[in-house]
């Protein structure tokens, strides 16, 4: 059955991507102009090249039959892991992270396209393991996720590593992994982060000892608590083995979450209190108290919030933003692009960005729900988690609701690797949507 591809092409996504890319180019150009009206760099030209390249690859990805990736899922996974390992050994250090590989004068950040490779590989595994034991399936999928996260943390790039978790959570949820397993991962991460932040607040902001927070620093306390939790887990496992009482299962469940999160928090504090990790630590401290280090780590966030607030309803006008052009907001073409956009285009400009992302996210959901191919549905769900997390965290960083983690705004922020990755992701969603009836491979081209 022959169907013309472009009759089923998702023009909603294409139009929204073009609008966001146009806004990005316009405000990357604006951010390069100083208070004297002099252009300081040519980042907008490089971004224009990446936009053209990304849009071409998006359409090519949409035309390509995504189901062919199943044949090469294992090599794709190997490429992902090898590229991340190579980055740790041979990568270039940019902004404190060894996250770039250079080829003939060009640079690529493997962790960015790695997100797509990871989505494809995990989608392949979740489809083929559909009838396996749920716990085994979950643990193997979690293992596949922790490997790239660990390799990216070694660079170290905390923000990019964190993106892999929502991809994993959303894909496993759509794949029918029991919710209690996913909640265990979420609760473990949340508890660990809360404990770390509480301890950081005690040491660097409150600056007085608190008994509960000291449990993360006293080695004897850590040892006693860990042994108590392990003992409770072992005894409960024995009790469940011989009695099959459900409450033993839930004791193991809760104690395991507390033990792992407590261990992660203890390890995290060891990292956070090191002098060479001061930059990352200060980002969390500014999140806890925006008056902390106002001339250093708090400078970006506070001025970004001022820029957003000064935009009002309609903004100060294109290339007329006072905070932006006086260079009060560093990194304004990347992490804080939303601040200059809303300063100059106001609430209306920010609303346009929100509407475009809402449409994109809804179209991804529709593509995931309408396809009869599980592999395609899992790919869409992974991309949904990736795009939503990027959008949520980047906007949250700019308005002070999230710690600064170096996560760009898709299609708007400056950056070639991230832009092309997001375009290919949208192309894959279009490929799934245009083949939702799951005809034979290549029949829909």
PDB file of N, CA and C in Angstrom, residues 292-371:
ATOM      1  N   UNK A 292      23.241  34.507  48.335  1.00  0.00           N
ATOM      2  CA  UNK A 292      24.562  33.916  48.525  1.00  0.00           C
ATOM      3  C   UNK A 292      25.437  34.227  47.313  1.00  0.00           C
ATOM      4  N   UNK A 293      26.625  34.716  47.550  1.00  0.00           N
ATOM      5  CA  UNK A 293      27.617  35.004  46.512  1.00  0.00           C
ATOM      6  C   UNK A 293      27.013  35.827  45.357  1.00  0.00           C
ATOM      7  N   UNK A 294      26.467  37.021  45.672  1.00  0.00           N
ATOM      8  CA  UNK A 294      25.794  37.811  44.634  1.00  0.00           C
ATOM      9  C   UNK A 294      26.714  38.297  43.526  1.00  0.00           C
ATOM     10  N   UNK A 295      28.008  38.384  43.780  1.00  0.00           N
ATOM     11  CA  UNK A 295      28.960  38.816  42.751  1.00  0.00           C
ATOM     12  C   UNK A 295      29.572  37.640  41.990  1.00  0.00           C
ATOM     13  N   UNK A 296      29.256  36.427  42.448  1.00  0.00           N
ATOM     14  CA  UNK A 296      29.833  35.244  41.815  1.00  0.00           C
ATOM     15  C   UNK A 296      28.755  34.352  41.233  1.00  0.00           C
ATOM     16  N   UNK A 297      28.492  33.226  41.932  1.00  0.00           N
ATOM     17  CA  UNK A 297      27.548  32.233  41.419  1.00  0.00           C
ATOM     18  C   UNK A 297      26.124  32.775  41.301  1.00  0.00           C
ATOM     19  N   UNK A 298      25.756  33.729  42.179  1.00  0.00           N
ATOM     20  CA  UNK A 298      24.403  34.270  42.136  1.00  0.00           C
ATOM     21  C   UNK A 298      24.197  35.370  41.112  1.00  0.00           C
ATOM     22  N   UNK A 299      25.282  35.797  40.471  1.00  0.00           N
ATOM     23  CA  UNK A 299      25.214  36.943  39.561  1.00  0.00           C
ATOM     24  C   UNK A 299      24.309  36.649  38.365  1.00  0.00           C
ATOM     25  N   UNK A 300      24.521  35.499  37.727  1.00  0.00           N
ATOM     26  CA  UNK A 300      23.738  35.145  36.539  1.00  0.00           C
ATOM     27  C   UNK A 300      22.245  35.079  36.837  1.00  0.00           C
ATOM     28  N   UNK A 301      21.909  34.305  37.864  1.00  0.00           N
ATOM     29  CA  UNK A 301      20.504  34.060  38.154  1.00  0.00           C
ATOM     30  C   UNK A 301      19.782  35.331  38.556  1.00  0.00           C
ATOM     31  N   UNK A 302      20.378  36.117  39.437  1.00  0.00           N
ATOM     32  CA  UNK A 302      19.719  37.340  39.904  1.00  0.00           C
ATOM     33  C   UNK A 302      19.494  38.333  38.779  1.00  0.00           C
ATOM     34  N   UNK A 303      20.482  38.485  37.907  1.00  0.00           N
ATOM     35  CA  UNK A 303      20.324  39.413  36.787  1.00  0.00           C
ATOM     36  C   UNK A 303      19.383  38.865  35.723  1.00  0.00           C
ATOM     37  N   UNK A 304      19.351  37.544  35.578  1.00  0.00           N
ATOM     38  CA  UNK A 304      18.395  36.948  34.636  1.00  0.00           C
ATOM     39  C   UNK A 304      16.967  37.212  35.102  1.00  0.00           C
ATOM     40  N   UNK A 305      16.726  37.073  36.395  1.00  0.00           N
ATOM     41  CA  UNK A 305      15.379  37.352  36.930  1.00  0.00           C
ATOM     42  C   UNK A 305      15.024  38.821  36.765  1.00  0.00           C
ATOM     43  N   UNK A 306      15.998  39.693  36.988  1.00  0.00           N
ATOM     44  CA  UNK A 306      15.752  41.126  36.783  1.00  0.00           C
ATOM     45  C   UNK A 306      15.404  41.420  35.324  1.00  0.00           C
ATOM     46  N   UNK A 307      16.113  40.762  34.415  1.00  0.00           N
ATOM     47  CA  UNK A 307      15.869  40.979  32.982  1.00  0.00           C
ATOM     48  C   UNK A 307      14.464  40.527  32.604  1.00  0.00           C
ATOM     49  N   UNK A 308      14.060  39.351  33.112  1.00  0.00           N
ATOM     50  CA  UNK A 308      12.718  38.838  32.801  1.00  0.00           C
ATOM     51  C   UNK A 308      11.652  39.768  33.367  1.00  0.00           C
ATOM     52  N   UNK A 309      11.864  40.205  34.610  1.00  0.00           N
ATOM     53  CA  UNK A 309      10.882  41.094  35.238  1.00  0.00           C
ATOM     54  C   UNK A 309      10.769  42.442  34.556  1.00  0.00           C
ATOM     55  N   UNK A 310      11.887  42.941  34.007  1.00  0.00           N
ATOM     56  CA  UNK A 310      11.865  44.265  33.377  1.00  0.00           C
ATOM     57  C   UNK A 310      11.185  44.255  32.008  1.00  0.00           C
ATOM     58  N   UNK A 311      10.929  43.056  31.466  1.00  0.00           N
ATOM     59  CA  UNK A 311      10.309  42.975  30.141  1.00  0.00           C
ATOM     60  C   UNK A 311       8.855  43.376  30.121  1.00  0.00           C
ATOM     61  N   UNK A 312       8.158  43.178  31.250  1.00  0.00           N
ATOM     62  CA  UNK A 312       6.752  43.540  31.297  1.00  0.00           C
ATOM     63  C   UNK A 312       5.921  42.732  30.314  1.00  0.00           C
ATOM     64  N   UNK A 313       4.850  43.341  29.819  1.00  0.00           N
ATOM     65  CA  UNK A 313       3.937  42.655  28.909  1.00  0.00           C
ATOM     66  C   UNK A 313       4.497  42.545  27.500  1.00  0.00           C
ATOM     67  N   UNK A 314       5.041  43.638  26.970  1.00  0.00           N
ATOM     68  CA  UNK A 314       5.463  43.660  25.569  1.00  0.00           C
ATOM     69  C   UNK A 314       6.968  43.809  25.380  1.00  0.00           C
ATOM     70  N   UNK A 315       7.727  43.908  26.470  1.00  0.00           N
ATOM     71  CA  UNK A 315       9.174  43.968  26.368  1.00  0.00           C
ATOM     72  C   UNK A 315       9.708  45.366  26.113  1.00  0.00           C
ATOM     73  N   UNK A 316      11.013  45.500  26.200  1.00  0.00           N
ATOM     74  CA  UNK A 316      11.668  46.793  25.995  1.00  0.00           C
ATOM     75  C   UNK A 316      11.969  47.068  24.526  1.00  0.00           C
ATOM     76  N   UNK A 317      11.729  46.097  23.679  1.00  0.00           N
ATOM     77  CA  UNK A 317      11.989  46.281  22.256  1.00  0.00           C
ATOM     78  C   UNK A 317      13.220  45.501  21.812  1.00  0.00           C
ATOM     79  N   UNK A 318      13.198  45.040  20.576  1.00  0.00           N
ATOM     80  CA  UNK A 318      14.285  44.225  20.046  1.00  0.00           C
ATOM     81  C   UNK A 318      15.607  45.000  20.027  1.00  0.00           C
ATOM     82  N   UNK A 319      16.643  44.385  20.586  1.00  0.00           N
ATOM     83  CA  UNK A 319      17.991  44.951  20.705  1.00  0.00           C
ATOM     84  C   UNK A 319      18.046  46.145  21.656  1.00  0.00           C
ATOM     85  N   UNK A 320      17.018  46.281  22.523  1.00  0.00           N
ATOM     86  CA  UNK A 320      16.965  47.416  23.439  1.00  0.00           C
ATOM     87  C   UNK A 320      16.981  46.993  24.912  1.00  0.00           C
ATOM     88  N   UNK A 321      17.198  45.727  25.186  1.00  0.00           N
ATOM     89  CA  UNK A 321      17.194  45.244  26.563  1.00  0.00           C
ATOM     90  C   UNK A 321      18.363  45.808  27.360  1.00  0.00           C
ATOM     91  N   UNK A 322      18.065  46.463  28.470  1.00  0.00           N
ATOM     92  CA  UNK A 322      19.124  47.123  29.250  1.00  0.00           C
ATOM     93  C   UNK A 322      20.021  46.096  29.949  1.00  0.00           C
ATOM     94  N   UNK A 323      19.440  45.115  30.617  1.00  0.00           N
ATOM     95  CA  UNK A 323      20.241  44.109  31.318  1.00  0.00           C
ATOM     96  C   UNK A 323      21.111  43.319  30.340  1.00  0.00           C
ATOM     97  N   UNK A 324      20.531  43.014  29.207  1.00  0.00           N
ATOM     98  CA  UNK A 324      21.240  42.176  28.231  1.00  0.00           C
ATOM     99  C   UNK A 324      22.411  42.902  27.596  1.00  0.00           C
ATOM    100  N   UNK A 325      22.172  44.094  27.101  1.00  0.00           N
ATOM    101  CA  UNK A 325      23.200  44.785  26.322  1.00  0.00           C
ATOM    102  C   UNK A 325      24.249  45.486  27.185  1.00  0.00           C
ATOM    103  N   UNK A 326      23.955  45.611  28.482  1.00  0.00           N
ATOM    104  CA  UNK A 326      24.984  46.071  29.406  1.00  0.00           C
ATOM    105  C   UNK A 326      25.788  44.889  29.958  1.00  0.00           C
ATOM    106  N   UNK A 327      25.451  43.679  29.446  1.00  0.00           N
ATOM    107  CA  UNK A 327      26.175  42.439  29.778  1.00  0.00           C
ATOM    108  C   UNK A 327      26.080  42.087  31.261  1.00  0.00           C
ATOM    109  N   UNK A 328      24.917  42.387  31.857  1.00  0.00           N
ATOM    110  CA  UNK A 328      24.698  41.974  33.234  1.00  0.00           C
ATOM    111  C   UNK A 328      24.346  40.488  33.330  1.00  0.00           C
ATOM    112  N   UNK A 329      23.934  39.891  32.192  1.00  0.00           N
ATOM    113  CA  UNK A 329      23.560  38.475  32.169  1.00  0.00           C
ATOM    114  C   UNK A 329      24.574  37.709  31.322  1.00  0.00           C
ATOM    115  N   UNK A 330      25.569  37.082  31.943  1.00  0.00           N
ATOM    116  CA  UNK A 330      26.505  36.255  31.179  1.00  0.00           C
ATOM    117  C   UNK A 330      25.790  35.014  30.618  1.00  0.00           C
ATOM    118  N   UNK A 331      26.410  34.374  29.639  1.00  0.00           N
ATOM    119  CA  UNK A 331      25.854  33.160  29.016  1.00  0.00           C
ATOM    120  C   UNK A 331      24.439  33.400  28.509  1.00  0.00           C
ATOM    121  N   UNK A 332      24.159  34.620  28.031  1.00  0.00           N
ATOM    122  CA  UNK A 332      22.786  34.945  27.673  1.00  0.00           C
ATOM    123  C   UNK A 332      22.356  34.365  26.329  1.00  0.00           C
ATOM    124  N   UNK A 333      23.291  33.868  25.532  1.00  0.00           N
ATOM    125  CA  UNK A 333      22.891  33.222  24.283  1.00  0.00           C
ATOM    126  C   UNK A 333      22.716  31.719  24.444  1.00  0.00           C
ATOM    127  N   UNK A 334      23.087  31.175  25.621  1.00  0.00           N
ATOM    128  CA  UNK A 334      22.993  29.728  25.833  1.00  0.00           C
ATOM    129  C   UNK A 334      22.003  29.422  26.962  1.00  0.00           C
ATOM    130  N   UNK A 335      22.520  29.319  28.187  1.00  0.00           N
ATOM    131  CA  UNK A 335      21.669  28.925  29.312  1.00  0.00           C
ATOM    132  C   UNK A 335      20.565  29.936  29.603  1.00  0.00           C
ATOM    133  N   UNK A 336      20.855  31.227  29.395  1.00  0.00           N
ATOM    134  CA  UNK A 336      19.908  32.269  29.807  1.00  0.00           C
ATOM    135  C   UNK A 336      19.301  33.004  28.609  1.00  0.00           C
ATOM    136  N   UNK A 337      19.129  32.288  27.498  1.00  0.00           N
ATOM    137  CA  UNK A 337      18.544  32.913  26.304  1.00  0.00           C
ATOM    138  C   UNK A 337      17.110  33.367  26.577  1.00  0.00           C
ATOM    139  N   UNK A 338      16.391  32.655  27.442  1.00  0.00           N
ATOM    140  CA  UNK A 338      14.998  33.016  27.727  1.00  0.00           C
ATOM    141  C   UNK A 338      14.914  34.377  28.419  1.00  0.00           C
ATOM    142  N   UNK A 339      15.946  34.748  29.174  1.00  0.00           N
ATOM    143  CA  UNK A 339      15.912  36.028  29.884  1.00  0.00           C
ATOM    144  C   UNK A 339      15.991  37.203  28.914  1.00  0.00           C
ATOM    145  N   UNK A 340      16.876  37.106  27.912  1.00  0.00           N
ATOM    146  CA  UNK A 340      16.966  38.211  26.952  1.00  0.00           C
ATOM    147  C   UNK A 340      15.739  38.244  26.055  1.00  0.00           C
ATOM    148  N   UNK A 341      15.183  37.076  25.751  1.00  0.00           N
ATOM    149  CA  UNK A 341      13.978  37.030  24.915  1.00  0.00           C
ATOM    150  C   UNK A 341      12.813  37.721  25.612  1.00  0.00           C
ATOM    151  N   UNK A 342      12.612  37.402  26.898  1.00  0.00           N
ATOM    152  CA  UNK A 342      11.482  38.004  27.614  1.00  0.00           C
ATOM    153  C   UNK A 342      11.752  39.455  27.990  1.00  0.00           C
ATOM    154  N   UNK A 343      13.019  39.840  28.143  1.00  0.00           N
ATOM    155  CA  UNK A 343      13.311  41.244  28.423  1.00  0.00           C
ATOM    156  C   UNK A 343      12.951  42.106  27.225  1.00  0.00           C
ATOM    157  N   UNK A 344      13.230  41.605  26.030  1.00  0.00           N
ATOM    158  CA  UNK A 344      13.010  42.415  24.830  1.00  0.00           C
ATOM    159  C   UNK A 344      11.649  42.168  24.179  1.00  0.00           C
ATOM    160  N   UNK A 345      11.084  40.957  24.356  1.00  0.00           N
ATOM    161  CA  UNK A 345       9.775  40.650  23.757  1.00  0.00           C
ATOM    162  C   UNK A 345       8.687  40.517  24.816  1.00  0.00           C
ATOM    163  N   UNK A 346       9.052  40.597  26.092  1.00  0.00           N
ATOM    164  CA  UNK A 346       8.079  40.616  27.164  1.00  0.00           C
ATOM    165  C   UNK A 346       7.332  39.301  27.379  1.00  0.00           C
ATOM    166  N   UNK A 347       6.236  39.413  28.103  1.00  0.00           N
ATOM    167  CA  UNK A 347       5.399  38.254  28.402  1.00  0.00           C
ATOM    168  C   UNK A 347       4.882  37.617  27.120  1.00  0.00           C
ATOM    169  N   UNK A 348       4.580  38.439  26.123  1.00  0.00           N
ATOM    170  CA  UNK A 348       4.059  37.926  24.857  1.00  0.00           C
ATOM    171  C   UNK A 348       5.086  37.019  24.178  1.00  0.00           C
ATOM    172  N   UNK A 349       6.342  37.441  24.184  1.00  0.00           N
ATOM    173  CA  UNK A 349       7.391  36.620  23.594  1.00  0.00           C
ATOM    174  C   UNK A 349       7.565  35.308  24.342  1.00  0.00           C
ATOM    175  N   UNK A 350       7.547  35.387  25.689  1.00  0.00           N
ATOM    176  CA  UNK A 350       7.649  34.162  26.486  1.00  0.00           C
ATOM    177  C   UNK A 350       6.474  33.241  26.258  1.00  0.00           C
ATOM    178  N   UNK A 351       5.270  33.832  26.115  1.00  0.00           N
ATOM    179  CA  UNK A 351       4.070  33.035  25.863  1.00  0.00           C
ATOM    180  C   UNK A 351       4.170  32.301  24.532  1.00  0.00           C
ATOM    181  N   UNK A 352       4.732  32.968  23.523  1.00  0.00           N
ATOM    182  CA  UNK A 352       4.908  32.327  22.210  1.00  0.00           C
ATOM    183  C   UNK A 352       5.802  31.091  22.329  1.00  0.00           C
ATOM    184  N   UNK A 353       6.862  31.199  23.134  1.00  0.00           N
ATOM    185  CA  UNK A 353       7.752  30.058  23.355  1.00  0.00           C
ATOM    186  C   UNK A 353       6.996  28.934  24.047  1.00  0.00           C
ATOM    187  N   UNK A 354       6.217  29.262  25.068  1.00  0.00           N
ATOM    188  CA  UNK A 354       5.453  28.249  25.796  1.00  0.00           C
ATOM    189  C   UNK A 354       4.462  27.550  24.872  1.00  0.00           C
ATOM    190  N   UNK A 355       3.776  28.303  24.033  1.00  0.00           N
ATOM    191  CA  UNK A 355       2.780  27.713  23.131  1.00  0.00           C
ATOM    192  C   UNK A 355       3.450  26.758  22.145  1.00  0.00           C
ATOM    193  N   UNK A 356       4.579  27.166  21.594  1.00  0.00           N
ATOM    194  CA  UNK A 356       5.297  26.309  20.640  1.00  0.00           C
ATOM    195  C   UNK A 356       5.716  24.993  21.296  1.00  0.00           C
ATOM    196  N   UNK A 357       6.240  25.068  22.515  1.00  0.00           N
ATOM    197  CA  UNK A 357       6.649  23.844  23.199  1.00  0.00           C
ATOM    198  C   UNK A 357       5.446  22.990  23.581  1.00  0.00           C
ATOM    199  N   UNK A 358       4.346  23.629  23.960  1.00  0.00           N
ATOM    200  CA  UNK A 358       3.140  22.879  24.286  1.00  0.00           C
ATOM    201  C   UNK A 358       2.656  22.088  23.070  1.00  0.00           C
ATOM    202  N   UNK A 359       2.658  22.728  21.906  1.00  0.00           N
ATOM    203  CA  UNK A 359       2.232  22.047  20.680  1.00  0.00           C
ATOM    204  C   UNK A 359       3.179  20.887  20.353  1.00  0.00           C
ATOM    205  N   UNK A 360       4.481  21.133  20.468  1.00  0.00           N
ATOM    206  CA  UNK A 360       5.461  20.073  20.186  1.00  0.00           C
ATOM    207  C   UNK A 360       5.248  18.884  21.123  1.00  0.00           C
ATOM    208  N   UNK A 361       5.083  19.141  22.407  1.00  0.00           N
ATOM    209  CA  UNK A 361       4.899  18.066  23.378  1.00  0.00           C
ATOM    210  C   UNK A 361       3.608  17.305  23.119  1.00  0.00           C
ATOM    211  N   UNK A 362       2.540  18.022  22.779  1.00  0.00           N
ATOM    212  CA  UNK A 362       1.267  17.360  22.472  1.00  0.00           C
ATOM    213  C   UNK A 362       1.382  16.495  21.219  1.00  0.00           C
ATOM    214  N   UNK A 363       2.099  16.984  20.210  1.00  0.00           N
ATOM    215  CA  UNK A 363       2.267  16.203  18.976  1.00  0.00           C
ATOM    216  C   UNK A 363       3.093  14.938  19.239  1.00  0.00           C
ATOM    217  N   UNK A 364       4.066  15.033  20.147  1.00  0.00           N
ATOM    218  CA  UNK A 364       4.848  13.843  20.501  1.00  0.00           C
ATOM    219  C   UNK A 364       3.954  12.817  21.199  1.00  0.00           C
ATOM    220  N   UNK A 365       3.102  13.296  22.115  1.00  0.00           N
ATOM    221  CA  UNK A 365       2.175  12.400  22.813  1.00  0.00           C
ATOM    222  C   UNK A 365       1.229  11.733  21.817  1.00  0.00           C
ATOM    223  N   UNK A 366       0.712  12.505  20.876  1.00  0.00           N
ATOM    224  CA  UNK A 366      -0.208  11.956  19.868  1.00  0.00           C
ATOM    225  C   UNK A 366       0.501  10.894  19.023  1.00  0.00           C
ATOM    226  N   UNK A 367       1.743  11.178  18.630  1.00  0.00           N
ATOM    227  CA  UNK A 367       2.505  10.209  17.834  1.00  0.00           C
ATOM    228  C   UNK A 367       2.723   8.924  18.619  1.00  0.00           C
ATOM    229  N   UNK A 368       3.050   9.045  19.922  1.00  0.00           N
ATOM    230  CA  UNK A 368       3.299   7.862  20.752  1.00  0.00           C
ATOM    231  C   UNK A 368       2.036   7.037  20.941  1.00  0.00           C
ATOM    232  N   UNK A 369       0.899   7.709  21.082  1.00  0.00           N
ATOM    233  CA  UNK A 369      -0.360   7.006  21.342  1.00  0.00           C
ATOM    234  C   UNK A 369      -0.975   6.408  20.079  1.00  0.00           C
ATOM    235  N   UNK A 370      -0.730   7.030  18.942  1.00  0.00           N
ATOM    236  CA  UNK A 370      -1.421   6.607  17.719  1.00  0.00           C
ATOM    237  C   UNK A 370      -0.704   5.491  16.966  1.00  0.00           C
ATOM    238  N   UNK A 371       0.589   5.282  17.223  1.00  0.00           N
ATOM    239  CA  UNK A 371       1.306   4.252  16.491  1.00  0.00           C
ATOM    240  C   UNK A 371       0.984   2.864  17.040  1.00  0.00           C
TER     241      UNK A 371
END
